[in-house]
Amino acid sequence: MAREIMIDLASYQANLTANDYRAIGATKAIVKVTESTNYVNPYIQSEVNNAAAGGVNGFAFYHFGRFTNDAGAKAEAEFFIANAKAKANVKPGTLLVLDAEINNMPTSSVIVFLDTLRNAGYHTGFYTYKYLLPKFDLEAIHPHCDFFWLAAYVLANGKADGKEPNFNYFPSANYVDAWQYTDNLLGYKVDGSITLTDNALALFNPSEVKQPEQPAQPANKPAETVWKDALGDEWHAESGTFTSTTALHLRWGAKVTATSIAVLPSGSVIKYDAWSRHNGFVWLRQPRGNGQYGYLVCRNANTGEPYGTFK
């Protein structure tokens, strides 16, 4: 079983750069989308983009719950779903997590929240602190969540911790998929977790979501050289070959939140037929047959940094 470092990101981490993420060395990230029914993280897309450029290869998203009854739970879940779609382009099968760390949050309402996510087609996660766990009925909650994430910090008072947690302090509990063991990973003031199960890793790139997430150029416009897809991104027809100089994700859509087809190693040769500049990157489109396409980043659109060579 592989263990990987996972971080979670909110507005407090908006200043982290791609180089910061490279130094942190995490491979998975869970990004805050919403809180209650009136807050949306304004940095979602930039955090995803910078984290992806810095080596993060799998994403999930979370909501900070404020509800204290079933009706509030349903309203917050619907708010979370709507903004996850609008701000992060989440697709069915994505892992969406409830952050439960307030007093007076009933177990029944947690279940309503998770079931609302699941009924909308998403994988569900539940997060809380070890000291709060007795306030919830974990045995009742567990059948309604796919991922259990538990926090218990080894070092107090925000002291920096490394990427190898001390398992002598592991918070023993049932079903734990990931342990958040520090609130200051390597001194970057970002929460650090370690995955503990294969289930945890699988949920970041669910295999059942295989459909393309962006449509191909319309077949009835073969001569079109510039067009916009269904997401509003402008594409330019261009045939060429790109050879990567670093490992890159080939994805079903031209978004860093899109499902990964494969991780291509450095030196991979990709033939492409179109490119697009959006959301901080220049993307290439790879024809894959049967009207399907793969997408990968080839350049940072803000700095001009290439991730390979062209011919």
XYZ file of N, CA and C in Angstrom, residues 22-262:
723
model
N 6.230 22.500 -4.960
C 7.312 21.556 -5.276
C 8.136 21.259 -4.028
N 8.395 22.290 -3.232
C 9.179 22.101 -2.016
C 8.410 21.278 -0.983
N 7.110 21.485 -0.899
C 6.284 20.725 0.037
C 6.252 19.251 -0.364
N 6.108 18.986 -1.656
C 6.192 17.621 -2.153
C 4.942 16.790 -1.975
N 3.794 17.409 -1.729
C 2.535 16.653 -1.617
C 2.064 16.220 -2.996
N 1.362 15.096 -3.055
C 0.825 14.599 -4.323
C -0.692 14.705 -4.421
N -1.365 14.931 -3.286
C -2.823 15.044 -3.277
C -3.213 16.309 -2.523
N -4.352 16.901 -2.923
C -4.826 18.111 -2.255
C -6.344 18.100 -2.179
N -6.858 18.615 -1.065
C -8.294 18.804 -0.891
C -8.512 20.299 -0.697
N -9.280 20.921 -1.585
C -9.407 22.369 -1.655
C -10.764 22.802 -1.098
N -10.739 23.795 -0.227
C -11.991 24.321 0.316
C -12.768 25.051 -0.764
N -14.059 24.744 -0.856
C -14.945 25.422 -1.799
C -15.871 26.381 -1.072
N -16.538 25.915 -0.012
C -17.592 26.698 0.606
C -17.608 26.529 2.116
N -18.367 27.439 2.767
C -18.652 27.358 4.202
C -20.054 27.891 4.414
N -20.837 27.184 5.245
C -22.227 27.549 5.490
C -22.962 27.667 4.152
N -23.783 28.701 3.975
C -24.446 28.926 2.673
C -24.142 30.316 2.141
N -23.045 30.920 2.626
C -22.775 32.306 2.210
C -21.308 32.603 1.954
N -20.453 31.567 1.923
C -19.036 31.819 1.660
C -18.521 30.869 0.597
N -17.799 31.452 -0.372
C -17.116 30.677 -1.407
C -15.653 31.107 -1.426
N -14.756 30.156 -1.364
C -13.323 30.437 -1.426
C -13.001 31.118 -2.760
N -12.495 32.353 -2.758
C -12.232 33.048 -4.027
C -10.972 32.583 -4.744
N -10.202 31.699 -4.114
C -8.909 31.305 -4.669
C -8.892 29.866 -5.185
N -10.045 29.259 -5.367
C -10.105 27.842 -5.734
C -9.265 27.553 -6.973
N -9.527 28.262 -8.054
C -8.872 27.924 -9.318
C -7.380 28.205 -9.282
N -6.971 29.326 -8.668
C -5.539 29.623 -8.618
C -4.808 28.617 -7.737
N -5.453 28.175 -6.664
C -4.811 27.176 -5.807
C -4.671 25.838 -6.525
N -5.698 25.450 -7.244
C -5.621 24.210 -8.016
C -4.529 24.318 -9.076
N -4.502 25.432 -9.785
C -3.510 25.606 -10.852
C -2.085 25.571 -10.305
N -1.834 26.321 -9.225
C -0.484 26.362 -8.670
C -0.076 25.019 -8.087
N -1.013 24.361 -7.408
C -0.697 23.052 -6.840
C -0.381 22.040 -7.932
N -1.173 22.061 -9.003
C -0.928 21.134 -10.106
C 0.424 21.402 -10.752
N 0.749 22.677 -10.932
C 2.050 23.017 -11.524
C 3.194 22.598 -10.601
N 2.907 22.500 -9.294
C 3.934 22.126 -8.337
C 3.983 20.655 -7.999
N 3.241 19.814 -8.749
C 3.374 18.377 -8.588
C 2.202 17.650 -7.977
N 1.161 18.361 -7.558
C -0.026 17.685 -7.038
C -0.762 17.034 -8.205
N -1.084 15.748 -8.089
C -1.664 15.024 -9.224
C -3.061 14.479 -8.959
N -3.671 14.847 -7.831
C -5.040 14.423 -7.556
C -5.708 15.415 -6.636
N -6.971 15.746 -6.934
C -7.683 16.768 -6.178
C -9.036 16.269 -5.694
N -9.433 16.739 -4.505
C -10.779 16.604 -3.992
C -11.151 17.969 -3.409
N -12.379 18.102 -2.904
C -12.856 19.410 -2.465
C -13.654 19.265 -1.177
N -13.646 20.345 -0.337
C -14.347 20.225 0.940
C -15.196 21.444 1.261
N -16.138 21.220 2.184
C -17.058 22.237 2.678
C -16.953 22.279 4.193
N -16.829 23.471 4.776
C -16.826 23.637 6.222
C -18.266 23.781 6.690
N -18.748 22.768 7.415
C -20.142 22.741 7.814
C -20.447 23.632 9.009
N -21.587 24.330 8.929
C -22.075 25.169 10.023
C -23.469 24.753 10.479
N -24.040 23.722 9.887
C -25.426 23.348 10.150
C -25.571 22.644 11.501
N -26.778 22.796 12.073
C -27.096 22.134 13.337
C -28.410 21.366 13.259
N -28.953 21.220 12.034
C -30.176 20.433 11.853
C -30.197 19.878 10.440
N -31.161 18.998 10.169
C -31.198 18.302 8.881
C -31.469 19.256 7.719
N -32.380 20.220 7.920
C -32.700 21.160 6.843
C -31.479 22.002 6.482
N -30.749 22.437 7.502
C -29.537 23.204 7.241
C -28.483 22.372 6.532
N -28.398 21.093 6.887
C -27.431 20.202 6.240
C -27.716 20.070 4.758
N -28.976 19.895 4.421
C -29.339 19.755 2.995
C -29.050 21.043 2.232
N -29.374 22.186 2.836
C -29.134 23.475 2.176
C -27.643 23.699 1.949
N -26.821 23.366 2.946
C -25.377 23.554 2.787
C -24.793 22.588 1.755
N -25.292 21.365 1.725
C -24.804 20.401 0.729
C -25.123 20.878 -0.687
N -26.312 21.397 -0.886
C -26.693 21.890 -2.216
C -25.865 23.108 -2.614
N -25.562 23.975 -1.647
C -24.704 25.141 -1.894
C -23.299 24.687 -2.283
N -22.793 23.694 -1.586
C -21.478 23.113 -1.873
C -21.438 22.550 -3.288
N -22.420 21.751 -3.630
C -22.454 21.127 -4.957
C -22.496 22.183 -6.050
N -23.374 23.177 -5.895
C -23.527 24.208 -6.929
C -22.218 24.951 -7.160
N -21.515 25.295 -6.091
C -20.284 26.059 -6.252
C -19.106 25.186 -6.655
N -19.114 23.922 -6.261
C -18.064 23.015 -6.740
C -18.159 22.857 -8.247
N -19.372 22.776 -8.766
C -19.563 22.706 -10.219
C -19.121 23.997 -10.885
N -19.558 25.123 -10.331
C -19.310 26.417 -10.976
C -17.854 26.849 -10.885
N -17.215 26.586 -9.752
C -15.866 27.112 -9.515
C -14.759 26.105 -9.785
N -15.074 24.801 -9.724
C -14.018 23.793 -9.895
C -14.349 22.771 -10.973
N -15.486 22.938 -11.651
C -15.857 22.054 -12.758
C -15.858 20.585 -12.323
N -16.347 20.301 -11.105
C -16.335 18.923 -10.625
C -17.306 18.071 -11.438
N -16.949 16.816 -11.599
C -17.742 15.851 -12.359
C -18.234 14.761 -11.420
N -19.271 14.027 -11.807
C -19.705 12.883 -10.998
C -18.542 11.941 -10.708
N -18.490 11.481 -9.478
C -17.388 10.620 -9.062
C -16.307 11.345 -8.296
N -16.314 12.691 -8.329
C -15.344 13.466 -7.567
C -15.586 13.275 -6.068
N -14.508 13.296 -5.288
C -14.612 13.199 -3.835
C -14.915 14.574 -3.247
N -16.068 14.683 -2.560
C -16.469 15.897 -1.863
C -16.560 15.581 -0.373
N -15.942 16.423 0.459
C -15.742 16.115 1.872
C -16.449 17.131 2.761
N -17.078 16.641 3.838
C -17.639 17.494 4.879
C -16.608 17.680 5.977
N -16.276 18.935 6.286
C -15.417 19.293 7.404
C -16.328 19.575 8.600
N -16.334 18.656 9.565
C -17.246 18.744 10.708
C -16.445 19.029 11.968
N -16.425 20.287 12.393
C -15.637 20.635 13.574
C -16.304 21.699 14.432
N -17.647 21.779 14.372
C -18.360 22.686 15.270
C -19.154 21.870 16.282
N -19.544 22.509 17.363
C -20.380 21.851 18.362
C -21.822 21.759 17.870
N -22.566 20.824 18.411
C -24.005 20.681 18.159
C -24.336 20.324 16.713
N -23.446 19.586 16.042
C -23.752 19.085 14.703
C -24.238 17.643 14.847
N -25.532 17.381 14.660
C -26.056 16.040 14.913
C -25.577 15.019 13.876
N -25.406 13.797 14.322
C -25.059 12.719 13.408
C -26.091 12.586 12.297
N -27.369 12.722 12.624
C -28.421 12.602 11.601
C -28.250 13.638 10.508
N -27.812 14.839 10.878
C -27.630 15.903 9.888
C -26.389 15.667 9.036
N -25.335 15.100 9.647
C -24.160 14.706 8.869
C -24.582 13.722 7.781
N -25.413 12.767 8.137
C -25.873 11.757 7.171
C -26.697 12.399 6.067
N -27.552 13.354 6.413
C -28.334 14.065 5.387
C -27.391 14.773 4.417
N -26.376 15.437 4.941
C -25.411 16.145 4.095
C -24.719 15.173 3.145
N -24.201 14.087 3.691
C -23.466 13.122 2.867
C -24.378 12.462 1.831
N -25.602 12.140 2.214
C -26.533 11.510 1.273
C -26.916 12.459 0.148
N -26.990 13.760 0.440
C -27.287 14.744 -0.607
C -26.166 14.757 -1.644
N -24.921 14.680 -1.176
C -23.783 14.612 -2.109
C -23.824 13.312 -2.906
N -24.027 12.207 -2.217
C -24.013 10.899 -2.875
C -25.143 10.789 -3.893
N -26.323 11.288 -3.563
C -27.451 11.220 -4.483
C -27.226 12.074 -5.727
N -26.324 13.053 -5.621
C -25.984 13.886 -6.777
C -24.854 13.275 -7.607
N -24.349 12.115 -7.191
C -23.366 11.394 -8.002
C -21.932 11.509 -7.548
N -21.701 12.035 -6.332
C -20.330 12.257 -5.874
C -19.916 11.229 -4.835
N -18.604 10.984 -4.753
C -18.070 10.252 -3.624
C -18.063 11.186 -2.418
N -18.224 10.609 -1.238
C -18.408 11.424 -0.043
C -17.311 11.166 0.976
N -16.921 12.235 1.683
C -15.916 12.124 2.716
C -16.354 12.830 3.991
N -15.846 12.357 5.120
C -16.164 12.932 6.432
C -14.856 13.210 7.159
N -14.711 14.454 7.646
C -13.499 14.885 8.357
C -13.877 15.452 9.712
N -13.115 15.109 10.724
C -13.253 15.743 12.033
C -11.964 15.546 12.816
N -11.924 16.140 14.006
C -10.782 15.982 14.909
C -11.005 14.795 15.840
N -9.914 14.194 16.295
C -10.026 13.051 17.198
C -10.805 13.424 18.467
N -10.568 14.636 19.001
C -11.232 15.007 20.254
C -12.737 15.239 20.054
N -13.166 15.478 18.806
C -14.593 15.667 18.522
C -15.294 14.366 18.154
N -14.528 13.341 17.852
C -15.119 12.104 17.351
C -16.182 11.521 18.284
N -16.018 11.589 19.622
C -17.070 11.055 20.491
C -18.420 11.758 20.355
N -18.440 12.948 19.760
C -19.698 13.662 19.573
C -20.505 13.112 18.398
N -19.888 12.257 17.579
C -20.550 11.683 16.414
C -20.664 10.168 16.565
N -21.660 9.607 15.895
C -21.800 8.149 15.836
C -21.134 7.677 14.546
N -19.849 7.371 14.634
C -19.087 7.011 13.441
C -19.642 5.755 12.777
N -20.125 4.810 13.568
C -20.673 3.580 12.998
C -21.902 3.878 12.145
N -22.689 4.874 12.530
C -23.863 5.271 11.738
C -23.462 6.058 10.506
N -22.423 6.878 10.634
C -21.987 7.729 9.528
C -21.264 6.924 8.451
N -20.471 5.945 8.856
C -19.569 5.271 7.935
C -20.239 4.708 6.680
N -21.426 4.085 6.752
C -22.038 3.576 5.514
C -22.399 4.667 4.503
N -22.392 5.914 4.942
C -22.778 7.024 4.068
C -21.571 7.788 3.519
N -20.365 7.371 3.899
C -19.182 8.073 3.385
C -18.194 7.069 2.804
N -17.474 7.517 1.793
C -16.483 6.684 1.115
C -15.074 6.911 1.658
N -14.902 7.961 2.448
C -13.556 8.402 2.846
C -13.653 9.018 4.237
N -12.878 8.499 5.190
C -12.850 9.055 6.540
C -11.470 9.624 6.804
N -11.456 10.895 7.177
C -10.226 11.670 7.331
C -10.214 12.221 8.758
N -9.216 11.868 9.551
C -9.194 12.208 10.971
C -7.966 13.055 11.291
N -8.188 14.109 12.088
C -7.111 15.019 12.467
C -6.708 14.803 13.914
N -5.416 14.736 14.151
C -4.838 14.714 15.499
C -3.379 15.090 15.343
N -2.978 16.230 15.909
C -1.653 16.768 15.655
C -0.631 16.224 16.651
N 0.494 15.808 16.125
C 1.575 15.285 16.952
C 2.239 16.417 17.722
N 2.501 17.532 17.053
C 3.168 18.682 17.660
C 2.149 19.796 17.882
N 2.191 20.422 19.045
C 1.220 21.467 19.382
C 1.746 22.851 19.022
N 0.869 23.835 19.141
C 1.211 25.250 18.981
C 1.778 25.586 17.606
N 1.319 24.871 16.577
C 1.722 25.205 15.218
C 3.161 24.909 14.878
N 3.822 24.068 15.654
C 5.210 23.740 15.335
C 5.291 22.970 14.025
N 6.307 23.279 13.234
C 6.459 22.636 11.930
C 6.778 21.156 12.094
N 6.180 20.343 11.238
C 6.444 18.904 11.226
C 6.844 18.499 9.818
N 7.459 17.324 9.701
C 7.969 16.860 8.417
C 6.997 15.956 7.687
N 7.517 15.264 6.684
C 6.675 14.417 5.836
C 6.627 12.969 6.304
N 7.218 12.667 7.451
C 7.173 11.323 8.012
C 6.609 11.409 9.427
N 5.279 11.288 9.562
C 4.662 11.449 10.881
C 5.088 10.350 11.851
N 5.026 10.677 13.118
C 5.348 9.722 14.179
C 4.111 8.883 14.469
N 4.110 7.638 14.010
C 2.933 6.794 14.164
C 2.730 6.306 15.600
N 3.637 6.643 16.479
C 3.382 6.371 17.895
C 2.234 7.226 18.422
N 1.902 8.301 17.679
C 0.819 9.200 18.074
C -0.414 9.033 17.183
N -0.459 7.947 16.438
C -1.598 7.742 15.538
C -2.904 7.678 16.330
N -3.922 8.422 15.902
C -5.206 8.458 16.623
C -6.053 7.222 16.302
N -5.900 6.191 17.045
C -6.587 4.931 16.759
C -8.094 5.129 16.670
N -8.654 4.725 15.550
C -10.097 4.784 15.314
C -10.382 3.864 14.139
N -11.619 3.502 13.983
C -12.002 2.649 12.866
C -12.060 3.445 11.561
N -11.774 2.767 10.459
C -12.064 3.237 9.097
C -11.188 4.399 8.611
N -10.115 4.746 9.288
C -9.354 5.944 8.923
C -8.636 5.733 7.587
N -8.953 6.588 6.603
C -8.311 6.538 5.286
C -7.126 7.501 5.197
N -7.184 8.606 5.955
C -6.099 9.587 5.939
C -6.016 10.244 7.311
N -4.790 10.489 7.751
C -4.540 11.101 9.056
C -3.906 12.475 8.836
N -4.598 13.508 9.309
C -4.031 14.859 9.294
C -3.225 15.018 10.582
N -1.911 15.036 10.449
C -1.045 14.961 11.621
C -0.347 16.265 11.960
N -0.471 17.286 11.102
C 0.164 18.571 11.383
C -0.628 19.703 10.754
N -0.568 20.877 11.397
C -1.164 22.071 10.799
C -0.095 23.006 10.257
N 1.146 22.506 10.188
C 2.242 23.337 9.678
C 3.289 22.446 9.025
N 2.942 21.910 7.873
C 3.822 20.985 7.170
C 5.054 21.723 6.643
N 6.213 21.302 7.091
C 7.506 21.848 6.649
C 7.612 23.356 6.834
N 6.800 23.923 7.741
C 6.850 25.354 8.006
C 6.091 26.210 7.018
N 5.311 25.602 6.129
C 4.568 26.364 5.120
C 3.169 26.755 5.581
N 2.819 26.474 6.829
C 1.509 26.811 7.397
C 0.366 26.223 6.575
N 0.567 24.989 6.165
C -0.455 24.238 5.450
C -0.645 22.913 6.189
N -1.898 22.489 6.324
C -2.178 21.223 6.994
C -1.610 20.065 6.184
N -0.971 19.141 6.876
C -0.395 17.980 6.212
C -1.039 16.698 6.690
N -1.385 15.811 5.770
C -1.977 14.509 6.079
C -1.199 13.427 5.352
N -1.386 12.194 5.791
C -0.815 11.050 5.090
C -1.930 10.064 4.787
N -1.939 9.545 3.559
C -2.947 8.552 3.200
C -2.557 7.211 3.801
N -3.574 6.450 4.189
C -3.339 5.190 4.887
C -3.898 3.982 4.162
N -4.735 4.199 3.154
C -5.388 3.090 2.456
C -5.314 3.283 0.953
N -5.402 2.187 0.223
C -5.502 2.277 -1.237
C -6.788 2.973 -1.630
N -7.836 2.800 -0.835
C -9.108 3.467 -1.086
C -8.934 4.980 -1.160
N -8.124 5.535 -0.242
C -7.912 6.982 -0.231
C -7.324 7.458 -1.551
N -6.315 6.761 -2.036
C -5.667 7.180 -3.276
C -6.593 7.016 -4.475
N -7.356 5.928 -4.504
C -8.241 5.670 -5.642
C -9.302 6.745 -5.783
N -9.732 7.337 -4.673
C -10.823 8.307 -4.721
C -10.421 9.630 -5.361
N -9.118 9.896 -5.462
C -8.707 11.151 -6.079
C -8.770 11.110 -7.606
N -8.780 9.941 -8.196
C -8.925 9.796 -9.642
C -9.857 8.625 -9.917
N -11.165 8.801 -9.647
C -12.089 7.666 -9.758
C -12.108 7.076 -11.154
N -11.904 5.760 -11.231
C -11.753 5.100 -12.521
C -13.048 5.039 -13.308
N -14.185 5.171 -12.603
C -15.438 5.027 -13.349
C -15.801 6.262 -14.154
N -15.107 7.389 -13.926
C -15.415 8.603 -14.680
C -14.518 8.637 -15.905
N -14.962 8.075 -16.992
C -14.110 7.912 -18.173
C -14.540 8.771 -19.356
N -15.718 9.390 -19.267
C -16.195 10.133 -20.420
C -15.381 11.403 -20.610
N -15.190 11.830 -21.850
C -14.490 13.087 -22.070
C -15.220 14.225 -21.381
N -14.462 15.171 -20.806
C -15.081 16.264 -20.091
C -15.153 17.531 -20.932
N -14.633 17.485 -22.149
C -14.794 18.578 -23.082
C -15.097 17.982 -24.451
N -16.044 18.574 -25.175
C -16.399 18.012 -26.472
C -15.340 18.284 -27.524
N -15.293 17.424 -28.496
C -14.396 17.644 -29.627
C -14.914 18.790 -30.474
N -14.044 19.310 -31.360
C -14.482 20.286 -32.338
C -15.620 19.676 -33.157
N -16.712 20.412 -33.364
C -17.852 19.840 -34.079
C -17.450 19.218 -35.412
N -17.953 18.016 -35.665
C -17.581 17.279 -36.868
C -18.052 17.974 -38.135
N -19.099 18.792 -38.017
C -19.612 19.459 -39.206
C -18.868 20.764 -39.504
N -17.769 21.024 -38.778
C -16.974 22.218 -39.043
C -15.502 21.833 -39.173
N -15.176 20.971 -40.114
C -13.803 20.469 -40.191
C -12.786 21.532 -40.561
N -13.228 22.611 -41.213
C -12.283 23.628 -41.652
C -12.088 24.720 -40.603
N -12.798 24.646 -39.488
C -12.717 25.689 -38.485
C -11.346 25.663 -37.822
N -10.688 26.813 -37.734
C -9.352 26.876 -37.153
C -9.354 27.471 -35.754
N -10.398 28.189 -35.386
C -10.542 28.737 -34.039
C -11.975 28.513 -33.599
N -12.166 27.982 -32.408
C -13.523 27.728 -31.919
C -13.534 27.758 -30.401
N -14.716 27.863 -29.834
C -14.888 27.786 -28.389
C -15.630 26.507 -28.045
N -15.159 25.824 -26.983
C -15.834 24.602 -26.570
C -16.989 24.938 -25.631
N -17.624 23.911 -25.080
C -18.802 24.099 -24.237
C -18.483 24.815 -22.934
N -17.212 24.836 -22.524
C -16.813 25.519 -21.298
C -16.387 26.961 -21.553
N -16.457 27.393 -22.830
C -16.102 28.767 -23.175
C -14.635 29.005 -23.441
N -13.822 27.943 -23.472
C -12.388 28.086 -23.728
C -12.116 28.101 -25.236
N -11.271 29.016 -25.671
C -10.966 29.166 -27.100
C -9.844 28.219 -27.507
N -10.059 27.490 -28.607
C -9.084 26.538 -29.135
C -8.623 26.966 -30.517
N -7.368 26.652 -30.835
C -6.761 26.968 -32.124
C -6.244 25.680 -32.754
N -6.667 25.404 -33.964
C -6.184 24.212 -34.665
C -4.696 24.375 -34.985
N -3.913 23.338 -34.690
C -2.477 23.334 -34.988
C -1.975 21.903 -34.852
N -1.304 21.416 -35.856
C -0.740 20.066 -35.796
C 0.730 20.153 -35.429
N 1.143 19.332 -34.489
C 2.540 19.352 -34.074
C 2.862 18.187 -33.159
N 4.107 18.167 -32.707
C 4.584 17.130 -31.795
C 5.237 17.803 -30.593
N 4.860 17.349 -29.421
C 5.373 17.895 -28.163
C 6.102 16.780 -27.415
N 7.341 17.042 -26.971
C 8.103 16.086 -26.177
C 8.297 16.664 -24.781
N 7.789 15.981 -23.764
C 7.814 16.516 -22.405
C 9.213 16.422 -21.799
N 9.513 17.377 -20.920
C 10.767 17.348 -20.174
C 10.506 17.154 -18.679
N 9.273 16.841 -18.322
C 8.890 16.531 -16.943
C 7.672 15.623 -16.989
N 7.360 14.971 -15.919
C 6.157 14.132 -15.868
C 4.914 15.014 -15.919
N 3.937 14.623 -16.719
C 2.714 15.410 -16.903
C 1.504 14.488 -16.909
N 0.371 15.018 -16.439
C -0.880 14.268 -16.510
C -1.529 14.450 -17.880
N -1.948 13.358 -18.474
C -2.834 13.386 -19.631
C -4.240 13.210 -19.070
N -5.139 14.153 -19.379
C -6.460 14.169 -18.742
C -7.575 14.101 -19.778
N -8.785 13.742 -19.272
C -9.957 13.681 -20.153
C -10.501 15.060 -20.471
N -10.094 16.080 -19.749
C -10.537 17.441 -20.013
C -9.397 18.412 -19.804
N -9.500 19.602 -20.363
C -8.437 20.604 -20.261
C -8.621 21.453 -19.006
N -8.711 20.782 -17.870
C -8.761 21.400 -16.547
C -7.898 20.546 -15.629
N -7.214 21.179 -14.671
C -6.373 20.387 -13.771
C -7.213 19.547 -12.816
N -8.519 19.823 -12.733
C -9.423 19.003 -11.921
C -10.018 17.847 -12.721
N -9.742 17.771 -14.017
C -10.306 16.699 -14.838
C -9.644 15.364 -14.527
N -10.361 14.299 -14.786
C -9.876 12.956 -14.483
C -8.614 12.626 -15.274
N -7.632 12.051 -14.593
C -6.361 11.688 -15.225
C -6.510 10.381 -16.004
N -6.028 10.378 -17.242
C -5.951 9.148 -18.035
C -4.687 8.392 -17.670
N -3.575 9.142 -17.572
C -2.281 8.534 -17.252
C -1.310 9.637 -16.866
